[in-house]
Each structure stands twice: as structure tokens, then as C-alpha cells.
Coordinates of N, CA and C in Angstrom, one line a residue:
X1 N 20.3 -23.6 13.6 CA 19.8 -22.5 12.7 C 19.2 -23.2 11.5
X2 N 18.0 -22.7 11.1 CA 17.4 -23.3 9.9 C 17.9 -22.5 8.7
X3 N 17.8 -23.2 7.6 CA 18.3 -22.7 6.3 C 17.1 -22.1 5.6
X4 N 17.2 -20.9 5.1 CA 16.1 -20.2 4.4 C 16.1 -20.9 3.0
X5 N 14.9 -21.5 2.7 CA 14.8 -22.2 1.5 C 14.2 -21.4 0.3
X6 N 13.4 -20.3 0.7 CA 12.8 -19.5 -0.3 C 12.8 -18.1 0.1
X7 N 13.3 -17.2 -0.7 CA 13.4 -15.8 -0.3 C 12.1 -15.1 -0.1
X8 N 11.0 -15.7 -0.7 CA 9.7 -15.1 -0.6 C 9.2 -15.3 0.9
X9 N 9.8 -16.2 1.7 CA 9.4 -16.4 3.0 C 10.0 -15.3 4.0
X10 N 10.8 -14.5 3.5 CA 11.5 -13.5 4.3 C 10.7 -12.1 4.2
X11 N 10.3 -11.7 5.3 CA 9.5 -10.4 5.4 C 10.3 -9.4 6.2
X12 N 10.9 -8.3 5.6 CA 11.6 -7.3 6.3 C 10.8 -6.6 7.4
X13 N 11.5 -6.3 8.4 CA 10.9 -5.6 9.5 C 11.2 -4.1 9.5
X14 N 10.4 -3.3 10.1 CA 10.6 -1.8 10.3 C 10.9 -1.2 9.0
X15 N 12.1 -0.5 8.9 CA 12.5 0.2 7.7 C 13.5 -0.5 6.8
X16 N 13.4 -1.9 6.9 CA 14.4 -2.7 6.1 C 13.8 -2.9 4.7
X17 N 14.8 -3.0 3.7 CA 14.4 -3.2 2.3 C 15.3 -4.3 1.8
X18 N 14.6 -5.4 1.2 CA 15.3 -6.5 0.7 C 15.5 -6.3 -0.8
X19 N 16.8 -6.3 -1.3 CA 17.1 -6.1 -2.7 C 17.9 -7.2 -3.2
X20 N 18.0 -7.3 -4.5 CA 18.9 -8.2 -5.2 C 19.6 -7.4 -6.3
X21 N 20.9 -7.4 -6.3 CA 21.7 -6.6 -7.3 C 21.3 -7.1 -8.7
X22 N 21.3 -6.2 -9.6 CA 21.0 -6.5 -11.0 C 22.4 -6.9 -11.6
X23 N 22.4 -8.1 -12.1 CA 23.7 -8.6 -12.7 C 24.1 -7.8 -13.9
X24 N 25.4 -7.4 -14.0 CA 25.8 -6.6 -15.2 C 25.8 -7.5 -16.4
X25 N 25.6 -6.8 -17.6 CA 25.6 -7.5 -18.8 C 27.0 -8.1 -19.1
X26 N 27.1 -9.3 -19.5 CA 28.4 -9.9 -19.9 C 28.6 -9.8 -21.4
X27 N 27.7 -9.2 -22.1 CA 27.9 -9.0 -23.5 C 27.3 -7.7 -24.0
X28 N 27.9 -7.1 -25.0 CA 27.5 -5.8 -25.5 C 26.2 -6.0 -26.3
X29 N 25.6 -4.9 -26.7 CA 24.4 -4.9 -27.5 C 24.6 -5.5 -28.8
X30 N 25.8 -5.4 -29.3 CA 26.2 -6.1 -30.6 C 26.6 -7.5 -30.5
X31 N 26.6 -8.1 -29.3 CA 26.8 -9.5 -29.1 C 28.2 -9.9 -28.7
X32 N 29.1 -8.9 -28.5 CA 30.5 -9.2 -28.1 C 30.5 -9.5 -26.6
X33 N 31.1 -10.7 -26.2 CA 31.2 -11.0 -24.8 C 32.3 -10.3 -24.2
X34 N 32.1 -9.8 -23.0 CA 33.1 -9.0 -22.2 C 33.8 -9.9 -21.3
X35 N 35.1 -9.7 -21.1 CA 35.8 -10.5 -20.1 C 35.3 -10.2 -18.7
X36 N 35.3 -11.2 -17.8 CA 34.8 -11.1 -16.5 C 35.5 -9.9 -15.7
X37 N 36.7 -9.7 -16.0 CA 37.5 -8.6 -15.3 C 37.0 -7.2 -15.7
X38 N 36.4 -7.1 -16.8 CA 35.9 -5.7 -17.2 C 34.5 -5.5 -16.8
X39 N 33.8 -6.5 -16.3 CA 32.4 -6.3 -15.9 C 32.4 -6.0 -14.4
X40 N 32.1 -4.7 -14.1 CA 32.1 -4.3 -12.7 C 30.8 -4.6 -12.1
X41 N 30.9 -4.7 -10.7 CA 29.7 -5.0 -10.0 C 28.7 -3.8 -10.0
X42 N 27.5 -4.1 -10.3 CA 26.5 -3.0 -10.4 C 26.0 -2.5 -9.1
X43 N 25.7 -1.2 -9.0 CA 25.1 -0.7 -7.8 C 23.6 -0.5 -8.0
X44 N 23.1 -1.1 -9.1 CA 21.6 -1.1 -9.3 C 21.1 -2.4 -8.7
X45 N 19.9 -2.3 -8.1 CA 19.2 -3.5 -7.5 C 17.7 -3.4 -7.7
X46 N 17.1 -4.5 -7.6 CA 15.6 -4.6 -7.7 C 15.1 -4.8 -6.3
X47 N 14.1 -4.0 -5.8 CA 13.5 -4.2 -4.5 C 12.6 -5.4 -4.6
X48 N 12.8 -6.3 -3.7 CA 12.0 -7.5 -3.6 C 10.9 -7.5 -2.6
X49 N 11.2 -6.9 -1.4 CA 10.3 -6.8 -0.3 C 10.6 -5.5 0.5
X50 N 9.6 -5.0 1.2 CA 9.8 -3.7 1.9 C 9.1 -3.9 3.3
X51 N 9.8 -3.5 4.4 CA 9.1 -3.5 5.7 C 8.0 -2.4 5.8
X52 N 7.3 -2.5 6.8 CA 6.2 -1.5 7.0 C 6.6 -0.1 7.3
X53 N 7.8 0.1 7.7 CA 8.3 1.4 8.1 C 8.7 1.5 9.5
X54 N 9.6 2.4 9.9 CA 10.0 2.6 11.3 C 8.9 3.6 11.9
X55 N 9.1 3.8 13.2 CA 8.2 4.7 14.0 C 8.9 5.9 14.3
X56 N 8.2 7.1 14.3 CA 8.8 8.3 14.7 C 8.7 8.5 16.2
X57 N 9.1 9.6 16.8 CA 9.1 9.7 18.3 C 7.7 9.8 18.9
X58 N 6.7 10.0 18.0 CA 5.3 10.1 18.5 C 4.6 8.7 18.3
X59 N 5.3 7.7 17.8 CA 4.8 6.4 17.6 C 4.0 6.2 16.3
X60 N 4.1 7.2 15.4 CA 3.5 7.1 14.1 C 4.5 6.5 13.1
X61 N 3.9 5.6 12.2 CA 4.7 4.9 11.3 C 5.2 5.9 10.2
X62 N 6.5 5.8 9.8 CA 7.0 6.6 8.8 C 6.9 5.9 7.4
X63 N 6.5 6.6 6.4 CA 6.3 5.9 5.1 C 7.7 5.5 4.5
X64 N 7.7 4.4 3.7 CA 8.9 4.0 3.1 C 9.1 4.7 1.8
X65 N 10.4 4.9 1.4 CA 10.7 5.6 0.2 C 10.6 4.8 -1.1
X66 N 10.6 3.5 -0.9 CA 10.6 2.6 -2.1 C 9.5 1.5 -1.9
X67 N 9.1 0.9 -3.0 CA 8.1 -0.2 -2.9 C 8.7 -1.4 -3.6
X68 N 8.1 -2.5 -3.4 CA 8.5 -3.7 -4.1 C 8.4 -3.6 -5.6
X69 N 9.4 -4.0 -6.3 CA 9.4 -3.9 -7.7 C 10.2 -2.7 -8.2
X70 N 10.5 -1.7 -7.3 CA 11.3 -0.5 -7.7 C 12.7 -0.9 -8.1
X71 N 13.3 -0.2 -9.0 CA 14.8 -0.3 -9.3 C 15.5 0.8 -8.6
X72 N 16.5 0.5 -7.8 CA 17.2 1.5 -7.0 C 18.7 1.4 -7.1
X73 N 19.3 2.5 -6.7 CA 20.8 2.6 -6.6 C 21.2 2.4 -5.2
X74 N 22.1 1.4 -4.9 CA 22.5 1.1 -3.6 C 23.9 1.4 -3.4
X75 N 24.4 1.5 -2.1 CA 25.8 1.7 -1.9 C 26.6 0.5 -2.3
X76 N 27.9 0.8 -2.6 CA 28.8 -0.3 -3.1 C 29.0 -1.3 -1.9
X77 N 29.1 -0.7 -0.7 CA 29.3 -1.6 0.5 C 28.2 -1.4 1.5
X78 N 28.1 -2.3 2.4 CA 27.1 -2.2 3.5 C 26.0 -3.1 3.3
X79 N 25.0 -3.0 4.1 CA 23.8 -3.9 4.1 C 24.1 -5.2 4.7
X80 N 23.1 -6.0 4.9 CA 23.3 -7.4 5.5 C 23.1 -8.4 4.4
X81 N 24.1 -9.1 4.0 CA 24.0 -10.1 2.9 C 23.2 -11.3 3.3
X82 N 22.4 -11.9 2.4 CA 21.7 -13.1 2.7 C 21.9 -14.0 1.5
X83 N 22.2 -15.2 1.7 CA 22.3 -16.2 0.6 C 21.3 -17.3 0.7
X84 N 20.6 -17.5 -0.4 CA 19.6 -18.6 -0.5 C 19.9 -19.4 -1.7
X85 N 20.4 -20.6 -1.4 CA 20.9 -21.4 -2.5 C 22.1 -20.7 -3.2
X86 N 22.1 -20.5 -4.5 CA 23.1 -19.8 -5.2 C 22.9 -18.3 -5.3
X87 N 21.7 -17.9 -5.0 CA 21.3 -16.5 -5.1 C 21.7 -15.6 -3.9
X88 N 22.1 -14.4 -4.2 CA 22.5 -13.5 -3.1 C 21.6 -12.3 -3.1
X89 N 21.2 -11.9 -1.9 CA 20.3 -10.8 -1.6 C 21.0 -9.9 -0.5
X90 N 20.5 -8.7 -0.4 CA 21.0 -7.8 0.7 C 19.8 -7.1 1.3
X91 N 19.9 -6.9 2.6 CA 19.0 -6.1 3.4 C 19.6 -4.7 3.7
X92 N 18.9 -3.7 3.3 CA 19.4 -2.3 3.7 C 18.3 -1.6 4.5
X93 N 18.7 -0.6 5.2 CA 17.7 0.3 5.8 C 17.2 1.2 4.6
X94 N 15.9 1.7 4.7 CA 15.4 2.6 3.7 C 16.2 3.8 3.5
X95 N 16.8 4.3 4.6 CA 17.7 5.5 4.5 C 19.0 5.3 3.8
X96 N 19.4 4.0 3.7 CA 20.7 3.7 3.0 C 20.5 3.6 1.5
X97 N 19.3 3.5 1.0 CA 19.1 3.4 -0.4 C 19.4 4.8 -1.0
X98 N 20.3 4.8 -2.0 CA 20.8 6.1 -2.5 C 19.8 6.8 -3.4
X99 N 19.1 6.1 -4.3 CA 18.2 6.7 -5.2 C 17.2 5.7 -5.8
X100 N 16.1 6.2 -6.3 CA 15.1 5.3 -7.0 C 15.3 5.6 -8.5
X101 N 15.4 4.6 -9.3 CA 15.7 4.8 -10.7 C 14.3 4.8 -11.4
X102 N 13.9 5.9 -12.0 CA 12.7 6.0 -12.8 C 13.0 5.7 -14.3
X103 N 12.3 4.8 -14.9 CA 12.6 4.4 -16.3 C 11.4 4.8 -17.1

């Protein structure tokens, strides 16, 4: 099995969405550092790559709900984890993405 050296070489298929969780802030706006135990894992992620979409029963491609660069809300559990070096990523189906965050 070959080791994935660069996440940019990974192209999701069908309705898969490649995301990376946004790391929670370890310090407050005023500069106070928070203990690691009080920093909860975020359910926010950035979309890095999106597949072309799944097919419907008539063979037409279904549009994806998110695009690369979107900020999204993902489930706490699930998805397929991928590790490249020290970085962690997750593949979800488009239908598993909970919401798109508009800023």
C-alpha cells in the first residue's frame, strides 16, 4: 500500500467531500490560554475537495451541496478518516454534511 504524500493528490469520487476540521482556538480573544481539557473538538470543517456528484436513477448527475473552500458543520462521528503526515482529514458523503456556514 502506498503512502499518500500530499492531500492535493486525492480526488473524491461521486458524492464524497474531503474536509479538514477547523482546530479550536487554544486562547481567548484577550490572550488567555485555555487548558487542553476545556477545548472541545470542533464540528466545523473546511471543504478541501468535492467529488463530481452521484447519479440519480435516470443516470443524471446530481449537483453537490457544497464546493471547495466552503465552511461546513459536520457530524461529531462518522466519515472516513485519512492521515497525511501529521495532518488529519475526513471524507464524508455530501448528504452527511449537516450545514453550510455562511459568513
